[in-house]
């Protein structure tokens, strides 16, 4: 009877104790990144799209291509949510890039770092913005 109890305990720990450990989440760091791709497509360097995280103020600022933007964000356990951005209202030849960038920013749900890059991911963990330090 003791053996059956021991076997049951071992089985319970085997089933519930074998969860794979969560991947360590790197802390979001302040800094500026030049956006090099949106939804997997490289963008024109001349558009000068960038993102600058200020972790002390929980703000993100930068150039969306034509206009400057600023927004607040929240981050918790690797989950990142960028609030709606306030954007200046100038027009230029990179308006389509700017529109794509601002739309992608609103879809960001998490992030990860890879070498000197920040990868901003949507809810399905697809890379929607890639920025280079």
Coordinates of C-alpha atoms in Angstrom, one line a residue:
X1 CA 0.0 0.0 0.0
X2 CA 2.9 2.4 0.8
X3 CA 4.3 1.6 -2.6
X4 CA 1.1 2.7 -4.4
X5 CA 1.1 6.0 -2.5
X6 CA 4.7 6.6 -3.4
X7 CA 4.0 5.8 -7.0
X8 CA 1.1 8.2 -7.1
X9 CA 3.2 11.0 -5.5
X10 CA 5.9 10.4 -8.1
X11 CA 3.4 10.5 -10.9
X12 CA 1.9 13.8 -9.7
X13 CA 5.3 15.4 -9.5
X14 CA 6.2 14.0 -12.9
X15 CA 3.1 15.5 -14.5
X16 CA 3.0 18.8 -12.8
X17 CA 6.7 19.3 -12.1
X18 CA 7.8 19.0 -15.7
X19 CA 6.7 22.4 -16.9
X20 CA 9.4 24.0 -19.0
X21 CA 10.9 27.0 -17.3
X22 CA 9.7 30.4 -18.6
X23 CA 12.2 32.1 -20.8
X24 CA 13.9 34.9 -18.9
X25 CA 12.6 38.3 -19.8
X26 CA 15.1 41.0 -20.3
X27 CA 14.2 44.3 -18.6
X28 CA 13.2 47.0 -21.1
X29 CA 16.1 49.5 -21.3
X30 CA 16.1 53.2 -22.1
X31 CA 17.7 54.0 -25.5
X32 CA 17.2 55.0 -29.0
X33 CA 16.7 52.5 -31.9
X34 CA 16.5 53.2 -35.6
X35 CA 13.6 51.2 -37.1
X36 CA 14.9 49.1 -39.9
X37 CA 11.8 47.0 -40.7
X38 CA 8.0 47.1 -40.3
X39 CA 6.1 43.8 -40.6
X40 CA 9.2 42.2 -42.0
X41 CA 9.8 44.7 -44.8
X42 CA 12.9 46.9 -44.7
X43 CA 12.2 50.6 -44.8
X44 CA 14.0 53.4 -46.6
X45 CA 16.9 54.8 -44.4
X46 CA 15.9 58.3 -45.5
X47 CA 12.6 58.0 -43.7
X48 CA 14.5 58.2 -40.4
X49 CA 12.0 56.3 -38.3
X50 CA 13.2 55.8 -34.7
X51 CA 12.0 54.9 -31.3
X52 CA 13.4 56.1 -28.0
X53 CA 12.4 54.4 -24.8
X54 CA 12.7 56.4 -21.5
X55 CA 12.1 53.9 -18.8
X56 CA 12.2 56.4 -16.0
X57 CA 9.2 58.3 -17.4
X58 CA 7.6 55.3 -19.1
X59 CA 7.5 57.3 -22.4
X60 CA 8.5 56.5 -25.9
X61 CA 9.3 59.3 -28.4
X62 CA 10.9 59.6 -31.8
X63 CA 10.4 60.3 -35.5
X64 CA 7.6 58.4 -37.3
X65 CA 9.1 59.3 -40.7
X66 CA 7.6 62.7 -41.2
X67 CA 6.4 63.7 -37.8
X68 CA 7.5 63.5 -34.2
X69 CA 5.5 61.4 -31.8
X70 CA 5.3 60.7 -28.1
X71 CA 3.3 58.1 -26.1
X72 CA 3.3 56.6 -22.7
X73 CA 3.7 52.8 -22.3
X74 CA 3.3 50.1 -19.7
X75 CA 5.6 47.1 -19.3
X76 CA 5.2 44.1 -17.0
X77 CA 6.8 40.7 -17.2
X78 CA 7.9 41.2 -20.8
X79 CA 4.5 42.5 -21.9
X80 CA 4.6 45.9 -23.5
X81 CA 1.7 48.1 -24.3
X82 CA 2.2 51.5 -26.1
X83 CA -0.7 53.9 -25.6
X84 CA -2.0 56.0 -28.4
X85 CA 0.7 58.4 -29.6
X86 CA 0.4 62.2 -30.0
X87 CA 1.8 63.0 -33.4
X88 CA 2.6 66.3 -35.1
X89 CA 0.8 67.0 -38.4
X90 CA 3.3 67.6 -41.2
X91 CA 3.2 65.9 -44.6
X92 CA 6.1 64.4 -46.5
X93 CA 7.1 61.7 -49.0
X94 CA 7.3 59.0 -46.2
X95 CA 3.6 59.2 -45.1
X96 CA 2.9 55.6 -46.0
X97 CA 5.9 54.4 -43.9
X98 CA 4.7 56.6 -41.0
X99 CA 1.2 55.2 -41.3
X100 CA 2.5 51.6 -41.2
X101 CA 4.8 52.4 -38.3
X102 CA 2.1 54.1 -36.1
X103 CA -0.2 51.2 -36.8
X104 CA 2.4 48.6 -35.9
X105 CA 3.2 50.6 -32.7
X106 CA -0.4 50.2 -31.6
X107 CA -0.2 46.5 -32.0
X108 CA 3.0 45.9 -29.9
X109 CA 2.4 43.5 -27.1
X110 CA 5.9 42.3 -26.1
X111 CA 9.6 42.8 -26.9
X112 CA 12.8 40.9 -26.9
X113 CA 16.4 41.8 -27.5
X114 CA 18.7 40.1 -30.1
X115 CA 22.3 41.4 -30.2
X116 CA 22.0 45.1 -30.8
X117 CA 18.4 44.9 -32.0
X118 CA 15.1 45.3 -30.2
X119 CA 12.3 43.2 -31.6
X120 CA 8.8 44.5 -31.0
X121 CA 6.2 41.7 -31.2
X122 CA 2.4 41.5 -31.7
X123 CA 0.1 39.3 -29.7
X124 CA 1.1 36.2 -31.8
X125 CA 4.8 36.9 -31.2
X126 CA 5.4 38.0 -34.8
X127 CA 8.1 40.7 -35.2
X128 CA 6.3 43.8 -36.3
X129 CA 9.0 46.3 -35.7
X130 CA 12.8 45.8 -35.7
X131 CA 15.0 48.5 -34.3
X132 CA 18.8 48.7 -34.4
X133 CA 20.8 50.5 -31.6

